[in-house]
PDB file of C-alpha atoms in Angstrom:
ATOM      1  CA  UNK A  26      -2.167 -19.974  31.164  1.00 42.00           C
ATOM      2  CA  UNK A  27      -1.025 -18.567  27.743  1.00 46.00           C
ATOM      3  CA  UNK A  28       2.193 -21.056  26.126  1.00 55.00           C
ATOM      4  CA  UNK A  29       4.911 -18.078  26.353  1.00 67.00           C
ATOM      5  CA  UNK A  30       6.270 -17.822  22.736  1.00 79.00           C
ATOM      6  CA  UNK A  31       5.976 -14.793  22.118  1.00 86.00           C
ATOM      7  CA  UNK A  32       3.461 -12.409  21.060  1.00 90.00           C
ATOM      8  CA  UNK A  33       0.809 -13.010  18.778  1.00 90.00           C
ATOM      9  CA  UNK A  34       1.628 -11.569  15.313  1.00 93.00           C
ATOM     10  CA  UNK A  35      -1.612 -10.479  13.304  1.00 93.00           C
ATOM     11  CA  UNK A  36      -1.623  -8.778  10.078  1.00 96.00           C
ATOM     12  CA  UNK A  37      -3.454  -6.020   8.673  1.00 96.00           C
ATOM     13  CA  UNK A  38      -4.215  -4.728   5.052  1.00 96.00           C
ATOM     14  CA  UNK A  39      -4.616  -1.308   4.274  1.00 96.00           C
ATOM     15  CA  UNK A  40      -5.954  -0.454   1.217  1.00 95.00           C
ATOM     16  CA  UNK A  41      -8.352   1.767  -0.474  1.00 93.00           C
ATOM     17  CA  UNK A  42      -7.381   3.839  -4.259  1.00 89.00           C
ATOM     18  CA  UNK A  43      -4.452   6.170  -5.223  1.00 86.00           C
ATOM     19  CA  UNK A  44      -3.917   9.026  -3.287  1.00 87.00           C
ATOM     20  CA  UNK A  45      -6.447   8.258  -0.343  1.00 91.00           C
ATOM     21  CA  UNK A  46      -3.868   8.260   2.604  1.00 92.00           C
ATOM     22  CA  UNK A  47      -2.669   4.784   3.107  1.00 93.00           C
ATOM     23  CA  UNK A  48       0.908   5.583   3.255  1.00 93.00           C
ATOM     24  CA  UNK A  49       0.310   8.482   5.176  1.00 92.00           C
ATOM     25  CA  UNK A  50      -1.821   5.890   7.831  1.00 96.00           C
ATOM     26  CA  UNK A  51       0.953   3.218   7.984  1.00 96.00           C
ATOM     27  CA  UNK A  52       3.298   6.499   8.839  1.00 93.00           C
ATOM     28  CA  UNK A  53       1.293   7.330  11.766  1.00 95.00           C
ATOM     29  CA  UNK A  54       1.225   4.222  13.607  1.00 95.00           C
ATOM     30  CA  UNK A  55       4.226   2.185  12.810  1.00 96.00           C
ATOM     31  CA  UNK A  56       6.616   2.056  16.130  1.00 96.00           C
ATOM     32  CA  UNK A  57       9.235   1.678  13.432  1.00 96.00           C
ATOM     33  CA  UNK A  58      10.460   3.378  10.604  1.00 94.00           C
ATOM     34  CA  UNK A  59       8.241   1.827   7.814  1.00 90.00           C
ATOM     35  CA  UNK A  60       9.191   0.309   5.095  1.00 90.00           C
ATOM     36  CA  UNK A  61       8.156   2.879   2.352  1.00 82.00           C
ATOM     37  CA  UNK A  62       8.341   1.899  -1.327  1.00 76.00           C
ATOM     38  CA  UNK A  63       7.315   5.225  -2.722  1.00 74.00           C
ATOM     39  CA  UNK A  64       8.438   6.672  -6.004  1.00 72.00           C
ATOM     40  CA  UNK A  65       8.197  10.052  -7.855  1.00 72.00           C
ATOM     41  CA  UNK A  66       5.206  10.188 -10.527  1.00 68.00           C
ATOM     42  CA  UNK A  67       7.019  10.408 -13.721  1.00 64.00           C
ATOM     43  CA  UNK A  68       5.583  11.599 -17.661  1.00 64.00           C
ATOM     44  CA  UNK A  69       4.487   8.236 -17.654  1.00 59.00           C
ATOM     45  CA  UNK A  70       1.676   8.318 -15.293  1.00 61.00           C
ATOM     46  CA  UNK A  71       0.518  11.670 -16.510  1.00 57.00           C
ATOM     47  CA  UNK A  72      -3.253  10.733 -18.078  1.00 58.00           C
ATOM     48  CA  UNK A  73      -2.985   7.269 -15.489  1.00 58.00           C
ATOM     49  CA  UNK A  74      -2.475   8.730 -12.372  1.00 60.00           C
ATOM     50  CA  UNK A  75      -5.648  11.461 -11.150  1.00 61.00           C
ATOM     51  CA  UNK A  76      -3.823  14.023  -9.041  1.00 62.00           C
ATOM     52  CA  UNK A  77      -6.399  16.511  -9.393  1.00 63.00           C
ATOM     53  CA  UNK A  78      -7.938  15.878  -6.339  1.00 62.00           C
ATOM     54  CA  UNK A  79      -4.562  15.462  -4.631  1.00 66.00           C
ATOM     55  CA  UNK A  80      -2.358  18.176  -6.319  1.00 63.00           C
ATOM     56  CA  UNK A  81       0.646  18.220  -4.008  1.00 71.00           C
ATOM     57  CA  UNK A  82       1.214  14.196  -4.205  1.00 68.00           C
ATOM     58  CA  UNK A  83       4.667  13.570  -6.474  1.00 66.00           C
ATOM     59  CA  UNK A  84       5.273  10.039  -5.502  1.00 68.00           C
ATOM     60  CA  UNK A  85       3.017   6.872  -5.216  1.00 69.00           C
ATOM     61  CA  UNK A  86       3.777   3.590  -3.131  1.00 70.00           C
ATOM     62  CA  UNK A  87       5.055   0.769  -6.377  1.00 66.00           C
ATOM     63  CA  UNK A  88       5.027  -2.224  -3.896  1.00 70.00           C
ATOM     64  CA  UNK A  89       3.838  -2.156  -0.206  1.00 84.00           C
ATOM     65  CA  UNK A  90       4.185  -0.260   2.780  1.00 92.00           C
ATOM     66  CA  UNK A  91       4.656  -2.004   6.178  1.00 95.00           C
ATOM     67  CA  UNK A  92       4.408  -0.844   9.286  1.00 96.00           C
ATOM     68  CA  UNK A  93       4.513  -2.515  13.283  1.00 97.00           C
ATOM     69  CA  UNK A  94       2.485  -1.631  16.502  1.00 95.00           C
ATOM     70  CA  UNK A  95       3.606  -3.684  19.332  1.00 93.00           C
ATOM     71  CA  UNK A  96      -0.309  -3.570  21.340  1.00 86.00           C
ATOM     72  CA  UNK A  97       1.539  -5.426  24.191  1.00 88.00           C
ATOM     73  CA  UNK A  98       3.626  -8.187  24.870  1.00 90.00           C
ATOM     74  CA  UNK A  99       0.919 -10.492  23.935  1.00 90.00           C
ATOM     75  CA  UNK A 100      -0.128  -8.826  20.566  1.00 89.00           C
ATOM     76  CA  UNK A 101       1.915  -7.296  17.952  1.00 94.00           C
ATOM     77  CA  UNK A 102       0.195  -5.951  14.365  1.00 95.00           C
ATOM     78  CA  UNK A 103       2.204  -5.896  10.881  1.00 97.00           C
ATOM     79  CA  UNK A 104       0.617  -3.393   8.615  1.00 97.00           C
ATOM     80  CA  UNK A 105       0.798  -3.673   4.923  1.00 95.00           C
ATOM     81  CA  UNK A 106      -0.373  -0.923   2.629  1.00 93.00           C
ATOM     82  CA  UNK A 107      -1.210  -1.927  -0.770  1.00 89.00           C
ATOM     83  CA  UNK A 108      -0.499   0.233  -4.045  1.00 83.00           C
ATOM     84  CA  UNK A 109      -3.588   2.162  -5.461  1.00 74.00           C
ATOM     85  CA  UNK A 110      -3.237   2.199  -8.866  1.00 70.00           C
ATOM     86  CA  UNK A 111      -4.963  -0.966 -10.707  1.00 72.00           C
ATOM     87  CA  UNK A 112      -1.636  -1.483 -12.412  1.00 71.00           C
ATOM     88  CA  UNK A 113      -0.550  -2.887  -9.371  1.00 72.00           C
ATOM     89  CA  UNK A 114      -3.777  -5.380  -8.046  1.00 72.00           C
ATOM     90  CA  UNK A 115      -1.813  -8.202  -8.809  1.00 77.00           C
ATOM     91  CA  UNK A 116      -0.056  -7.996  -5.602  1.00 79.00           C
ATOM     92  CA  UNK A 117      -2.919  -7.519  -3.147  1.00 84.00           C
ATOM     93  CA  UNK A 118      -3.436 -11.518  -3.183  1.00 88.00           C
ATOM     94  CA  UNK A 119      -0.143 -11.796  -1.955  1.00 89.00           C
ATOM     95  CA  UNK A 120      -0.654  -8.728   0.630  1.00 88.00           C
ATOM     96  CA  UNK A 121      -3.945  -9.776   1.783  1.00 91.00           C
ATOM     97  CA  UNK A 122      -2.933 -13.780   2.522  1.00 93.00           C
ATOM     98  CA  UNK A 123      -2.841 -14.902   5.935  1.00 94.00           C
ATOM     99  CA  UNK A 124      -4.396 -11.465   7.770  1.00 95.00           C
ATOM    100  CA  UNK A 125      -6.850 -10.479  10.110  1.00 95.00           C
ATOM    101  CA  UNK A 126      -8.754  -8.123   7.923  1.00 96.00           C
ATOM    102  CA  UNK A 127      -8.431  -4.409   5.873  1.00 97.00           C
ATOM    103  CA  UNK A 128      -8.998  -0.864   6.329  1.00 97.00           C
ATOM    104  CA  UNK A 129     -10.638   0.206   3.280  1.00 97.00           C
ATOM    105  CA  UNK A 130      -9.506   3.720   3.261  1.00 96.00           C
ATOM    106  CA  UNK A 131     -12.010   6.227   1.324  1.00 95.00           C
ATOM    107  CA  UNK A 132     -11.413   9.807  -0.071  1.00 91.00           C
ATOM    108  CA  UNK A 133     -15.637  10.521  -0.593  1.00 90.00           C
ATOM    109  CA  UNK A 134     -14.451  13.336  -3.429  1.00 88.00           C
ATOM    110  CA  UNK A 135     -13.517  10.461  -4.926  1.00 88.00           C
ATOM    111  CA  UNK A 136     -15.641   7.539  -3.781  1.00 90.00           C
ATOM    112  CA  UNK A 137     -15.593   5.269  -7.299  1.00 91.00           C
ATOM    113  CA  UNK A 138     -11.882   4.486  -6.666  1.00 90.00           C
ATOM    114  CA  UNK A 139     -12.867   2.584  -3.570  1.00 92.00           C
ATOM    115  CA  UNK A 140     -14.974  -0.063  -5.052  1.00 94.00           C
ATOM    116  CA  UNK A 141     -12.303  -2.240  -6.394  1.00 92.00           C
ATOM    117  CA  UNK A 142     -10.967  -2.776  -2.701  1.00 94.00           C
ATOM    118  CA  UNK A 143     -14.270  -3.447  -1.482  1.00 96.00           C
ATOM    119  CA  UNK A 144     -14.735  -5.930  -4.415  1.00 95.00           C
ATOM    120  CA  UNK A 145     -11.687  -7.651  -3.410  1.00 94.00           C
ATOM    121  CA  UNK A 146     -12.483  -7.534   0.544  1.00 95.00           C
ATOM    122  CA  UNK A 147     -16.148  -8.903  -0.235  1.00 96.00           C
ATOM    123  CA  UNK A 148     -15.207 -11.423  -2.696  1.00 95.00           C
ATOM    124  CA  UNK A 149     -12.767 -12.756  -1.015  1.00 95.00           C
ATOM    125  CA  UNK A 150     -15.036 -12.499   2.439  1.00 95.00           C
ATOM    126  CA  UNK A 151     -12.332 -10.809   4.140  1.00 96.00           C
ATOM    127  CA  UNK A 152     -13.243  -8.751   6.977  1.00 97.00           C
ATOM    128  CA  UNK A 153     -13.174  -5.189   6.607  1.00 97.00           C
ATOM    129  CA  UNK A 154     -14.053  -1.616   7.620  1.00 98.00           C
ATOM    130  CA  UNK A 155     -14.734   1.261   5.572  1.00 98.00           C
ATOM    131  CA  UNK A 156     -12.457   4.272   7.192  1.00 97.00           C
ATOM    132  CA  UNK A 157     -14.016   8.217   5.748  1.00 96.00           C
ATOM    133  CA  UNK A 158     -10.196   9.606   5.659  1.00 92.00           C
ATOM    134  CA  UNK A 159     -10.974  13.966   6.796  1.00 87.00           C
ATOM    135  CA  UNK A 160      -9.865  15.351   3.309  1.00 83.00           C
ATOM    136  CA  UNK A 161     -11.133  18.987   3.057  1.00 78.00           C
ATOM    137  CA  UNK A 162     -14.900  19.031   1.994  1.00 75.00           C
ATOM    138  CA  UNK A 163     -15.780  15.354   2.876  1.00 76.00           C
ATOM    139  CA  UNK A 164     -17.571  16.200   6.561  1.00 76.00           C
ATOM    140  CA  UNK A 165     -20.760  16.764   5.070  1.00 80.00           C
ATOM    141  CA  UNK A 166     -21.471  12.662   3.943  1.00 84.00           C
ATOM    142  CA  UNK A 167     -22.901  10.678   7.011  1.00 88.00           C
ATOM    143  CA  UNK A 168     -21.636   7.348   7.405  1.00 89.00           C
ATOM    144  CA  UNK A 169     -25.386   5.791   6.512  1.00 92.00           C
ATOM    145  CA  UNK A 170     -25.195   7.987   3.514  1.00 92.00           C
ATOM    146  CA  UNK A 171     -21.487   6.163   2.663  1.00 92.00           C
ATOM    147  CA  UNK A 172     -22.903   2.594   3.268  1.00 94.00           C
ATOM    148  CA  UNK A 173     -25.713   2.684   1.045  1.00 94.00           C
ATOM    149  CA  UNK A 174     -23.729   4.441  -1.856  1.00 92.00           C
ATOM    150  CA  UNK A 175     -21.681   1.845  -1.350  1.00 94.00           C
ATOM    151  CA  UNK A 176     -24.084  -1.181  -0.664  1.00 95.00           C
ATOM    152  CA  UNK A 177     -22.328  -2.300   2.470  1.00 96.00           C
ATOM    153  CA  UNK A 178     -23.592  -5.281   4.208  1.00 95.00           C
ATOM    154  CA  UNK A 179     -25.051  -3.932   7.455  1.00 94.00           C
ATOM    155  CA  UNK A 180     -22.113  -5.109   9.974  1.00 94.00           C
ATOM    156  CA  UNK A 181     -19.118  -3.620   7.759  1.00 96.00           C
ATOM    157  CA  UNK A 182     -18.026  -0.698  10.260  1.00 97.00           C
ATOM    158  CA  UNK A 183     -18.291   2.956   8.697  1.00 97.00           C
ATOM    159  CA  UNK A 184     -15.346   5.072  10.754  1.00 96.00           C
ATOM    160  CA  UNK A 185     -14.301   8.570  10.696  1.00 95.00           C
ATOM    161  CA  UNK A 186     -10.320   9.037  10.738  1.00 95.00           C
ATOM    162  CA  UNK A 187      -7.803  11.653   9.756  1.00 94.00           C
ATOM    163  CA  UNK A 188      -4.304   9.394   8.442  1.00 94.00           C
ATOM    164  CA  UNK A 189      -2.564  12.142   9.875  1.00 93.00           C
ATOM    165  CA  UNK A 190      -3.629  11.380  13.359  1.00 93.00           C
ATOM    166  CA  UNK A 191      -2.440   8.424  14.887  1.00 92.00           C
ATOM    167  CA  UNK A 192      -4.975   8.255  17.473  1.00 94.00           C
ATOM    168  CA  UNK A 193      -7.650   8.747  14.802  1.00 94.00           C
ATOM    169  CA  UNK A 194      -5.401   5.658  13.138  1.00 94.00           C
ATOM    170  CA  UNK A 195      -5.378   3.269  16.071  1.00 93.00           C
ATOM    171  CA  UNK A 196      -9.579   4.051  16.446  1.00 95.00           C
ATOM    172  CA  UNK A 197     -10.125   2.329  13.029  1.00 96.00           C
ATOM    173  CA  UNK A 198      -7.583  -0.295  13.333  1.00 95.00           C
ATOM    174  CA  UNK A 199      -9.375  -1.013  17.218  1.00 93.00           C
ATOM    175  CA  UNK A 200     -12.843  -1.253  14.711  1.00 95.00           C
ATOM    176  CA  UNK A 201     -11.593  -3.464  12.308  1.00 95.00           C
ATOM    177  CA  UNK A 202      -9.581  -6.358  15.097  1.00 92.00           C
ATOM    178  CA  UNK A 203     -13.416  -5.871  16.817  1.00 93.00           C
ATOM    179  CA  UNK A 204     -14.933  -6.380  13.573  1.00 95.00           C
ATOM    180  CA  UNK A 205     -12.671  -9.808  12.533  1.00 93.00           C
ATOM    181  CA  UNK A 206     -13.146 -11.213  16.056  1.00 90.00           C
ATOM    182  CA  UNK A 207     -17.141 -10.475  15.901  1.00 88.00           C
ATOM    183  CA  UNK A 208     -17.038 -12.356  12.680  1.00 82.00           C
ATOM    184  CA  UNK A 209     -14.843 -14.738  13.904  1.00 77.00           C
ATOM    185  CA  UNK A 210     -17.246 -15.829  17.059  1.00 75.00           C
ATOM    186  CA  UNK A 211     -20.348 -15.325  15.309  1.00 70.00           C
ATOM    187  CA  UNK A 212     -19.071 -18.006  12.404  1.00 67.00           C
ATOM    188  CA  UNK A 213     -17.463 -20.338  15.156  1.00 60.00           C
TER     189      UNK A 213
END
């Protein structure tokens, strides 16, 4: 019988480059209003920050997002977006310590700014799935395709999600728990 002190906190890392939907994923599933540190895109970014492939985006997450999704009373997940810009890398140590694993999330009309998080995720040999985010245009890639122009090891999950969708949200955070604890029995 389980010791009854509560729920079993686990934390997950979202993370991927600017503009690729992490925000917009921690929005979805969060049971609570999440903890947003967005700001508007100022003169200063302009020739920083890409929005050409994301014209309508005027503000960009400085510090973290977080997010909560109670699974049940035994199992509750924190999630913590990380900022996209490389300006800001120096904080995904601090994001990134103590959790479960990441969602890397990928934009594939922009595939190049996803290498740095799956630098960091490999490096680091923290487990992690690669999540195809549905931006207009992007259907056409297969997931093999995606893994070997990215030269995934062969168990890193590929998913399909929309960040819009929280059902298409709690599919790739389900893949990435499965993906920790497969890596977790296999190395115990």
């Amino acid at each position: 019988m389980r010791d009854d002190n509560g729920p079993i906190p686990l934390k997950v890392v979202v993370a991927g480059g600017f503009g690729v939907g992490k925000t917009t994923l921690v929005r979805a599933l969060s049971e609570i209003p999440p903890l947003l540190t967005e700001e508007p895109l100022t003169a200063a970014s302009v020739g920083v920050d890409d929005i050409a492939a994301v014209p309508g985006k005027n503000t960009t997450t400085v510090a973290m997002d977080f997010g909560r999704i109670t699974v049940d009373d035994a199992l509750i997940l924190y999630l913590f977006g990380t900022p996209g810009q490389d300006r800001f890398w120096f904080m995904w140590d601090e994001l990134a310590r103590g959790s479960v694993g990441a969602v890397v999330l990928v934009d594939l009309r922009r595939v190049e700014d996803c290498f740095p998080a799956v630098d960091y995720c490999e490096n680091r040999q923290l487990p992690f799935v690669v999540a195809l985010n549905d931006f207009p245009g992007t259907t056409g890639f297969s997931a093999e395709t995606v893994r070997e122009a990215l030269a995934l090891a062969p168990d890193v999950p590929v998913v399909r999600m929309d960040a819009r969708s929280d059902g298409s949200c709690l599919a790739t955070i389900i893949a990435l728990v499965e993906h920790a604890l497969e890596r977790t029995t296999v190395a115990g």
